[in-house]
PDB file of C-alpha atoms in Angstrom:
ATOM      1  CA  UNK A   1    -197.694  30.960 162.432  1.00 96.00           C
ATOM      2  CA  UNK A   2    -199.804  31.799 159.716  1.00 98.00           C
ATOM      3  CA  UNK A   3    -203.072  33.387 161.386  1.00 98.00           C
ATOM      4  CA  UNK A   4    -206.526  32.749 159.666  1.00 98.00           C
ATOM      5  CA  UNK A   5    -209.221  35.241 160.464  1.00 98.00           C
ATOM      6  CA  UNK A   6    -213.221  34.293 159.268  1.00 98.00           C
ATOM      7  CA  UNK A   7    -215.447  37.084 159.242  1.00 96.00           C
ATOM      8  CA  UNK A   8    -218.473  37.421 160.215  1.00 97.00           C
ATOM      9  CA  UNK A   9    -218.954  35.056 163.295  1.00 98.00           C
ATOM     10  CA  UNK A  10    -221.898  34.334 162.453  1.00 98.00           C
ATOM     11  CA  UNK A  11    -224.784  35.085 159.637  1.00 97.00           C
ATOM     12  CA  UNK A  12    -228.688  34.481 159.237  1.00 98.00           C
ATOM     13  CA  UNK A  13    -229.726  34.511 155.612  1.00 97.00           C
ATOM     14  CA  UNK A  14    -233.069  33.783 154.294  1.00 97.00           C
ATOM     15  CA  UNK A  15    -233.484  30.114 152.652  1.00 98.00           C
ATOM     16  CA  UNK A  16    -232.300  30.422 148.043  1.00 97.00           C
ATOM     17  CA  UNK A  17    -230.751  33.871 149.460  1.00 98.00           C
ATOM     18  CA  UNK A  18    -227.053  33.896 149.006  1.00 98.00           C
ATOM     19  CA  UNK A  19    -224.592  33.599 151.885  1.00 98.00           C
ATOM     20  CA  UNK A  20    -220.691  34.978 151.920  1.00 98.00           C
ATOM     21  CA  UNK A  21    -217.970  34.016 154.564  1.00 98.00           C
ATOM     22  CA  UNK A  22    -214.938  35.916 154.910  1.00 98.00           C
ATOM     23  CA  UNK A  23    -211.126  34.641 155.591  1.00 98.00           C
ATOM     24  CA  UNK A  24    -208.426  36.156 155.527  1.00 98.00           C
ATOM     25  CA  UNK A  25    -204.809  34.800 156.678  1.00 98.00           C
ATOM     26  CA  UNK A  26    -202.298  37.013 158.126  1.00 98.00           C
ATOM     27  CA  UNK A  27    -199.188  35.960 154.961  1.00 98.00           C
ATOM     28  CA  UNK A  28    -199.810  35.287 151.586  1.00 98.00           C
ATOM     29  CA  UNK A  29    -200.899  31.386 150.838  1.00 98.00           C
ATOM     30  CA  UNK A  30    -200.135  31.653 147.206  1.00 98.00           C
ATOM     31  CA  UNK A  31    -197.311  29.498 146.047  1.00 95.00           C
ATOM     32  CA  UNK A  32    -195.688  31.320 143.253  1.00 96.00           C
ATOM     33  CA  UNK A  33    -193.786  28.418 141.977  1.00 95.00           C
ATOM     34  CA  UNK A  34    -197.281  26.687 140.921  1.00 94.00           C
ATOM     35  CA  UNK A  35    -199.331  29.924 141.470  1.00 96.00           C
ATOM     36  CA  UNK A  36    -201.834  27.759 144.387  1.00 96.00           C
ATOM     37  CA  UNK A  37    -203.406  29.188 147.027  1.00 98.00           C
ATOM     38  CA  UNK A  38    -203.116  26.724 149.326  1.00 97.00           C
ATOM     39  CA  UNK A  39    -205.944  27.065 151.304  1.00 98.00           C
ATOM     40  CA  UNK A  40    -209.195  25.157 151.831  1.00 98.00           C
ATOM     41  CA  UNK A  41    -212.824  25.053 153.210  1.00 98.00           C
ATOM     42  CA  UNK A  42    -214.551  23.099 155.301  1.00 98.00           C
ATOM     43  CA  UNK A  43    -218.537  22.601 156.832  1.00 98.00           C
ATOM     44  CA  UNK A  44    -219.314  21.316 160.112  1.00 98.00           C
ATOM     45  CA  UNK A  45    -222.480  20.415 161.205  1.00 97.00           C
ATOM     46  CA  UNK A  46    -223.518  19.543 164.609  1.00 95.00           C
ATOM     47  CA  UNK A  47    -222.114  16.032 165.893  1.00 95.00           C
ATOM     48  CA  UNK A  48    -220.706  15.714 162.776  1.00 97.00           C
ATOM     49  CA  UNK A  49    -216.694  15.947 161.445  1.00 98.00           C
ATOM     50  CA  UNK A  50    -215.911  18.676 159.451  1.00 98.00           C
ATOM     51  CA  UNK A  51    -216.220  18.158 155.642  1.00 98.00           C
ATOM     52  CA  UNK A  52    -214.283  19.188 153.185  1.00 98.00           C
ATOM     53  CA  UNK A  53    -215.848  21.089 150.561  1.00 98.00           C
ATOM     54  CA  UNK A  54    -212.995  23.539 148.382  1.00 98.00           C
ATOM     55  CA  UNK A  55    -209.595  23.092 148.290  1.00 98.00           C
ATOM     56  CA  UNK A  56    -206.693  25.314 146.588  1.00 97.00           C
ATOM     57  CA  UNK A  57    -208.830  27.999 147.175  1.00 98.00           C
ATOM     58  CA  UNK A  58    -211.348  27.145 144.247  1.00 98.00           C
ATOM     59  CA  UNK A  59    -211.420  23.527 143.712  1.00 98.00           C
ATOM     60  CA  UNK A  60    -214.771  21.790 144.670  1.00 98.00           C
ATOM     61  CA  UNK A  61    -214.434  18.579 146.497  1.00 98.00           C
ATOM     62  CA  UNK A  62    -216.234  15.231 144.864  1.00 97.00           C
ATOM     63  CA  UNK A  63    -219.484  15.677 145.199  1.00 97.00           C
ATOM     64  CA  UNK A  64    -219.997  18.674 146.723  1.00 98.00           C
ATOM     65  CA  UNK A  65    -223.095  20.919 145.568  1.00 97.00           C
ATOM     66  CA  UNK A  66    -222.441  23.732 143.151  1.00 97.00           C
ATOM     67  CA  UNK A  67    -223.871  26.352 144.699  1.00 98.00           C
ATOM     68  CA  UNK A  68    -220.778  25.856 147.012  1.00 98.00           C
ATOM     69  CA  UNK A  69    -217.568  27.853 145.376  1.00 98.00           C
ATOM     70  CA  UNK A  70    -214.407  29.268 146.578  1.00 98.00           C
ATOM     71  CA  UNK A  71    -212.757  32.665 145.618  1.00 98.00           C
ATOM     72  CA  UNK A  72    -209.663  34.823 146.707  1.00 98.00           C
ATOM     73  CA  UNK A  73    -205.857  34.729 146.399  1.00 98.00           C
ATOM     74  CA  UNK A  74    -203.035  35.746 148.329  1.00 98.00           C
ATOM     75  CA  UNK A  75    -204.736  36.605 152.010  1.00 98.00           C
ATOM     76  CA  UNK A  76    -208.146  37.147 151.251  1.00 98.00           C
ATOM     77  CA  UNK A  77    -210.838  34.457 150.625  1.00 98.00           C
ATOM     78  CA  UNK A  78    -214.252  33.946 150.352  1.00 98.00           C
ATOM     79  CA  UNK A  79    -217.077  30.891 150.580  1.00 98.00           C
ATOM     80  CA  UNK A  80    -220.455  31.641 148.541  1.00 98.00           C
ATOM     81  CA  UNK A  81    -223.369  29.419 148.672  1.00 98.00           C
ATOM     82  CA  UNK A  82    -225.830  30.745 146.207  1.00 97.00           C
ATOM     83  CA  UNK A  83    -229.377  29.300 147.118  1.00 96.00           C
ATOM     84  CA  UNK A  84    -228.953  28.766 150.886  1.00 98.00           C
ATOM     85  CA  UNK A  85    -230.658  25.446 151.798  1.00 98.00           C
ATOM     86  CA  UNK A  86    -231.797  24.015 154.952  1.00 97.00           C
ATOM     87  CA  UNK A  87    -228.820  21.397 155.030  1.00 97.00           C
ATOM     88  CA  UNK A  88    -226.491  24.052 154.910  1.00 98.00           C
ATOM     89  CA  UNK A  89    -227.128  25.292 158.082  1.00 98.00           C
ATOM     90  CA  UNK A  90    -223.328  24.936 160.239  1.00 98.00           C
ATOM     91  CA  UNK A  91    -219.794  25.962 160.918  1.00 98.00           C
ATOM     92  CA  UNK A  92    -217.628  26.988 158.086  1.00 98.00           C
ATOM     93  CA  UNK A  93    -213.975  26.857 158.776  1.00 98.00           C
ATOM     94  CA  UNK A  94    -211.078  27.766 156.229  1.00 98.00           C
ATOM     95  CA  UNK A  95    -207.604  26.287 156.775  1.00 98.00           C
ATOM     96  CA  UNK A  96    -204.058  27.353 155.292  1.00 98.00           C
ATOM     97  CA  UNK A  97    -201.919  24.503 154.113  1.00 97.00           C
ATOM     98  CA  UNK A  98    -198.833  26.864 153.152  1.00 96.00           C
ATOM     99  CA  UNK A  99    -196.807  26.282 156.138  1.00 96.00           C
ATOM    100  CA  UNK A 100    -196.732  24.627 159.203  1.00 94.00           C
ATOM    101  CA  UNK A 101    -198.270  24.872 161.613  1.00 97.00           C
ATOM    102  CA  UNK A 102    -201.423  24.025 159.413  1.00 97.00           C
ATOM    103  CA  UNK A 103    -204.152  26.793 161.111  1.00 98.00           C
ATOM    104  CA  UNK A 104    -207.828  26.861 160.932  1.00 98.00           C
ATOM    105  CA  UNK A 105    -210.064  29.919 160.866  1.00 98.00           C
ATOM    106  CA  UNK A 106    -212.390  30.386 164.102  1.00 98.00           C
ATOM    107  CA  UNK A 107    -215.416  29.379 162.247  1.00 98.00           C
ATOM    108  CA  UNK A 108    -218.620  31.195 160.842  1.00 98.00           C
ATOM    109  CA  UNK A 109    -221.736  30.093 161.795  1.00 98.00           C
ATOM    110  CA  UNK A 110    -224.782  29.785 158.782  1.00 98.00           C
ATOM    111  CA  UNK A 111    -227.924  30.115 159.729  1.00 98.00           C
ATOM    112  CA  UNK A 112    -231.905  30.500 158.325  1.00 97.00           C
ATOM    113  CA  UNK A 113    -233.332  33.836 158.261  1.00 96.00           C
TER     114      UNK A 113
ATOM    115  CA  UNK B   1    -214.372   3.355 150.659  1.00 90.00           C
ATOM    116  CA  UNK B   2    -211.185   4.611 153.003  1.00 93.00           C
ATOM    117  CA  UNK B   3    -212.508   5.077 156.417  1.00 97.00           C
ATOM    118  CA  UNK B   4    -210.703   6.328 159.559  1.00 98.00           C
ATOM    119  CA  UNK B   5    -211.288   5.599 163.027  1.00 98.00           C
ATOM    120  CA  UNK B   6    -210.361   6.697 165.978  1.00 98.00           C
ATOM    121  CA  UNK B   7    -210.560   4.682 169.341  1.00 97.00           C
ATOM    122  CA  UNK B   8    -208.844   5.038 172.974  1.00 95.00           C
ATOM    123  CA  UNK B   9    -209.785   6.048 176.528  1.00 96.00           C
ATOM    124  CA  UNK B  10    -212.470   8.472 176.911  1.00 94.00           C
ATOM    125  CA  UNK B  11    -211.110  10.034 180.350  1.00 97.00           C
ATOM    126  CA  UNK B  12    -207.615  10.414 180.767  1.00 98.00           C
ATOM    127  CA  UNK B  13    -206.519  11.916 184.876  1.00 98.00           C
ATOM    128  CA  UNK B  14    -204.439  15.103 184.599  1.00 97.00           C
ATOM    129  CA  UNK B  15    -200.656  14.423 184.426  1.00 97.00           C
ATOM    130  CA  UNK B  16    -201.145  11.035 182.661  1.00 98.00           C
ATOM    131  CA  UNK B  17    -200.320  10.622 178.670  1.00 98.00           C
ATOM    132  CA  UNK B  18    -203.212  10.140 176.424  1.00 98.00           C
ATOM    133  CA  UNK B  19    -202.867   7.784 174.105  1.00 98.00           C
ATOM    134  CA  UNK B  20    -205.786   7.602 170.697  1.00 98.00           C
ATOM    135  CA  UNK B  21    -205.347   4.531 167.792  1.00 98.00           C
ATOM    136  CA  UNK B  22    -206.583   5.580 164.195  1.00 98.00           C
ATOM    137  CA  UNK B  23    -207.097   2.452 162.349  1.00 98.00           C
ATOM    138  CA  UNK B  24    -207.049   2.916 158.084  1.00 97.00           C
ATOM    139  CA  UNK B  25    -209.825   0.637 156.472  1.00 96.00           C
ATOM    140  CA  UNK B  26    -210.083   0.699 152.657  1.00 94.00           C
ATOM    141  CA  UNK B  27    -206.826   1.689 151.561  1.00 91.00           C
ATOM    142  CA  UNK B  28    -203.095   0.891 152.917  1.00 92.00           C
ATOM    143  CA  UNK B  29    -201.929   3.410 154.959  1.00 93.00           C
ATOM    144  CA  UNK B  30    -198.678   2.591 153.356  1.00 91.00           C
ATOM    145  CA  UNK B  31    -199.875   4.492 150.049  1.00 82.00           C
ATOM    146  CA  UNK B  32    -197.234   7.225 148.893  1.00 79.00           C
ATOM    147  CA  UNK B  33    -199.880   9.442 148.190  1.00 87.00           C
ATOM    148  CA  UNK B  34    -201.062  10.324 151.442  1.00 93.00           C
ATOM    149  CA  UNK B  35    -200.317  11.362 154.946  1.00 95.00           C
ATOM    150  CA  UNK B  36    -202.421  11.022 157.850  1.00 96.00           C
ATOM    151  CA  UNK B  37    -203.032  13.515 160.849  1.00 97.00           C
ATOM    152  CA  UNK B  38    -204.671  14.082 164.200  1.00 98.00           C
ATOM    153  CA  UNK B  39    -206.567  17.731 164.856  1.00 98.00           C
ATOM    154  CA  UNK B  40    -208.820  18.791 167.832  1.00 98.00           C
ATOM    155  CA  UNK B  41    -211.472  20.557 168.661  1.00 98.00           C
ATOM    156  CA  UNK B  42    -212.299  22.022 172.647  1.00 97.00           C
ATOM    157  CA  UNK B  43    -215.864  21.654 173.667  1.00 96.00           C
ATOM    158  CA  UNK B  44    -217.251  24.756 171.597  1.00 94.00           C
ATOM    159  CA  UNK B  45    -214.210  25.811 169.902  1.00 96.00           C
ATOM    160  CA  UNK B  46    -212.550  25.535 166.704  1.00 96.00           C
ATOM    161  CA  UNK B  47    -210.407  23.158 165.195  1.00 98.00           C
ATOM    162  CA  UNK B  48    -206.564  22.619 166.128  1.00 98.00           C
ATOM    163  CA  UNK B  49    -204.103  20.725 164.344  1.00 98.00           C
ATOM    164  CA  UNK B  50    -201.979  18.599 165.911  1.00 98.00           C
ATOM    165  CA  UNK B  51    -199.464  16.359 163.964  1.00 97.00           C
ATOM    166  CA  UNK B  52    -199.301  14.597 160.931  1.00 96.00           C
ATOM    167  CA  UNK B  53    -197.092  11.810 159.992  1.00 96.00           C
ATOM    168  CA  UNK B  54    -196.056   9.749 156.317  1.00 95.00           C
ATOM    169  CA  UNK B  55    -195.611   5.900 156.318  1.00 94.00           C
ATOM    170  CA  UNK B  56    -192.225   6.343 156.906  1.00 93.00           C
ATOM    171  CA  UNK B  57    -192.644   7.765 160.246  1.00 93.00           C
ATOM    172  CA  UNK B  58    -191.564  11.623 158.977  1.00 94.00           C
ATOM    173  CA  UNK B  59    -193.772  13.797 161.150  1.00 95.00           C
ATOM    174  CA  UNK B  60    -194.630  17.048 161.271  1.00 95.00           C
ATOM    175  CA  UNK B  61    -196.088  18.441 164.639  1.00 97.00           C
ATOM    176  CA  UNK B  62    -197.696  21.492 165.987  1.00 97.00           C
ATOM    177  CA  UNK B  63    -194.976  23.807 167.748  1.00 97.00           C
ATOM    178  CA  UNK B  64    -197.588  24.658 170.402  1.00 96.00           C
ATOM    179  CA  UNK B  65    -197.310  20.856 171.373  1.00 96.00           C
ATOM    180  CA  UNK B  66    -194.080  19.252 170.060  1.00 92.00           C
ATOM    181  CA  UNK B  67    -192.914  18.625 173.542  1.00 94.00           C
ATOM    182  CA  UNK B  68    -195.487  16.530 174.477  1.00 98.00           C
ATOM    183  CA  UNK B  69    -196.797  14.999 171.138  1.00 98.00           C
ATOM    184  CA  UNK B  70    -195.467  11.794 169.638  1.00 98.00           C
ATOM    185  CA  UNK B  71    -197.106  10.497 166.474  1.00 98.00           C
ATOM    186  CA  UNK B  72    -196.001   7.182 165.131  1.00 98.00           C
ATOM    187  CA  UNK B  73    -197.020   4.669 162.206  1.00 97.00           C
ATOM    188  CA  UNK B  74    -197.571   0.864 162.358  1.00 97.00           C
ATOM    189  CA  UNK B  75    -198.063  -0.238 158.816  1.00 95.00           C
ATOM    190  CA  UNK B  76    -198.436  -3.928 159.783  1.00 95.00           C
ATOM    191  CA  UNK B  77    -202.181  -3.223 161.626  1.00 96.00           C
ATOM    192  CA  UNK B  78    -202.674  -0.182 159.121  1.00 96.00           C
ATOM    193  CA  UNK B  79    -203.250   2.199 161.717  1.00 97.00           C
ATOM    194  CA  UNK B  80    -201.060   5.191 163.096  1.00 98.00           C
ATOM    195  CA  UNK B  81    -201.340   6.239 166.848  1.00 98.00           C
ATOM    196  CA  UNK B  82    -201.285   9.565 169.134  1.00 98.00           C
ATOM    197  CA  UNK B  83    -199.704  10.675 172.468  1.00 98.00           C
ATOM    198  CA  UNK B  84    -199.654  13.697 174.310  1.00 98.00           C
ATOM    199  CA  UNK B  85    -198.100  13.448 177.499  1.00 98.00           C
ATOM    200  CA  UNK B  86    -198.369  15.458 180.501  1.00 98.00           C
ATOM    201  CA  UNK B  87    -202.242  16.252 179.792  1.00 98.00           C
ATOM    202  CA  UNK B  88    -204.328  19.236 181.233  1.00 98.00           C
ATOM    203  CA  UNK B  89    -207.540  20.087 181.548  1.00 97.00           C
ATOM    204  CA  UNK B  90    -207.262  22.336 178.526  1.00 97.00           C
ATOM    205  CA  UNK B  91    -206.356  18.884 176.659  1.00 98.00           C
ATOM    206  CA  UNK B  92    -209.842  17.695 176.748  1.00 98.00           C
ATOM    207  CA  UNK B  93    -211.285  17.905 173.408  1.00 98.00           C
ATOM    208  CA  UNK B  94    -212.667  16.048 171.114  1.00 98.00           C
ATOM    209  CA  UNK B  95    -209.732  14.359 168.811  1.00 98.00           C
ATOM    210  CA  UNK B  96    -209.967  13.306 165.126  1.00 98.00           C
ATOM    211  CA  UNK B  97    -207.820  11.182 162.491  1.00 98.00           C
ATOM    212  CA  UNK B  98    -207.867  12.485 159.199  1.00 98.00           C
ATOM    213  CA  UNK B  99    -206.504  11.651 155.810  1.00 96.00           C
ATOM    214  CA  UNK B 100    -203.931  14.529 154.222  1.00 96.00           C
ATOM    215  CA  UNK B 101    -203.753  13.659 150.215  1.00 93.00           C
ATOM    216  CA  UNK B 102    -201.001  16.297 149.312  1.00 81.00           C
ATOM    217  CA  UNK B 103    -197.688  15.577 150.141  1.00 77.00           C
ATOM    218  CA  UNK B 104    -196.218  17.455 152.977  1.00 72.00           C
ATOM    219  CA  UNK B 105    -198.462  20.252 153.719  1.00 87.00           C
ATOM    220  CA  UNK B 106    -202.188  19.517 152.968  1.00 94.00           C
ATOM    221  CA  UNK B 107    -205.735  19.724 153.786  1.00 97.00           C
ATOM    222  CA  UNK B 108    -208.273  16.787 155.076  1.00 97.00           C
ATOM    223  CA  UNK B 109    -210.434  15.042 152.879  1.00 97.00           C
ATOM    224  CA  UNK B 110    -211.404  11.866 155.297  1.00 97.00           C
ATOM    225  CA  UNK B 111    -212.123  12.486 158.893  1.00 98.00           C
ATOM    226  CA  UNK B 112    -213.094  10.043 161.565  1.00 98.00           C
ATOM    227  CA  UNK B 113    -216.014  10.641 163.490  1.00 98.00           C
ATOM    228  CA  UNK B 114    -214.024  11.923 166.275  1.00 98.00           C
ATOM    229  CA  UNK B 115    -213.371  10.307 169.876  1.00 98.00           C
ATOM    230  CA  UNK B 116    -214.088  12.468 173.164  1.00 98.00           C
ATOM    231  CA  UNK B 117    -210.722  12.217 175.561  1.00 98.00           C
ATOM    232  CA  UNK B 118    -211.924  14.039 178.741  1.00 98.00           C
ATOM    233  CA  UNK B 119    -209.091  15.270 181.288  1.00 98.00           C
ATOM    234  CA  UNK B 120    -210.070  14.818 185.021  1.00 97.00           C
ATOM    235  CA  UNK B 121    -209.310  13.205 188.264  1.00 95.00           C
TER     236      UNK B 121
END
């Protein structure tokens, strides 16, 4: 299994500050063939189903703000929200889609400064 | 507007099967582009992925549950089903459907809101 490891556990920044969440998986999850990291974020907030916000490692999902964006390749990743708003306060998970079984990290908790 | 949606007994006694409906509205689940999954999440805890099966029926399940999953499709009410047999009280959770739009292998992009299946006697 393909194990996906979020760092920090949790983080407090201060409201328009930026905020950075760590994953990193335990095998590469970049295709060569098509050169895709296949790997994608998500944002949970309480009572609610996780939403997915990046996928392939960079791609935004419809709709999704811009101050969300994804980075990394191979094993390590990273979520940025530039200009932390109040709505953005949740769990971030990251999830591998190389292999099976499909693994999720254990989450990151944003929240206000 | 696809929507997923799970439904199914909320408390299930230890032992017994569990068995959770997804029902597809907006789309036909019989669409070659996607694939449709369960994943769960423990009171507190992170998120677990269970199974995920094609129109056809070809499934893919967790190796951590394979002997007690079963996921199947029933194109006809557009809805695809789960069952875990032999439950524990490390089964209770609360379960989701999900849509998978890349073939095989894939993320979520469409979740359910998620039904609470409770393990006790």
């Amino acid at each position: 299994d393909i194990v996906m490891t979020q760092s920090p556990d949790s983080l407090a920044v201060s409201l328009g500050e930026r905020a950075t969440i760590n994953c990193k998986s335990s095998q590469s999850v970049l295709y060569i063939s098509n050169n895709k990291n296949y790997l994608a974020w998500y944002q949970q907030k309480p009572g609610q189903p996780p939403k997915l916000l990046i996928y392939w490692a960079s791609t935004r999902e419809s709709g999704v703000p811009d101050r969300f964006s994804g980075g990394g390749s191979g094993t390590d990743f990273t979520l940025t929200i530039n200009g932390l708003q109040a709505e953005d306060v949740a769990v971030y998970y990251c999830q591998q889609y190389y292999s099976t079984p499909l693994t999720f990290g254990g989450g990151t908790k944003v929240e206000i400064k | 507007q696809l929507q997923v949606q799970e439904s199914g007994p909320g408390l299930v006694k230890p032992s017994e099967t569990l068995s959770l409906t997804c029902i597809v509205s907006g789309d036909s689940i019989s669409s070659s582009d996607y694939y449709w999954g369960w994943i769960r999440q423990p009171p507190g805890k992170g998120l677990e992925w269970i199974g995920t099966i094609y129109y056809s029926g070809t499934t893919f399940y967790n190796p951590s549950l394979k002997s007690r999953v079963t996921i199947s499709v029933d194109t006809s009410k557009n809805q695809f089903s789960l069952r875990l047999s032999s439950v524990t009280a490390a089964d209770t959770a609360l379960y989701y459907c999900a849509r998978l739009p890349h073939r095989g292998y894939s993320f979520m992009d469409v979740w359910g809101k998620g039904t609470t299946v409770t393990v006790s006697s």
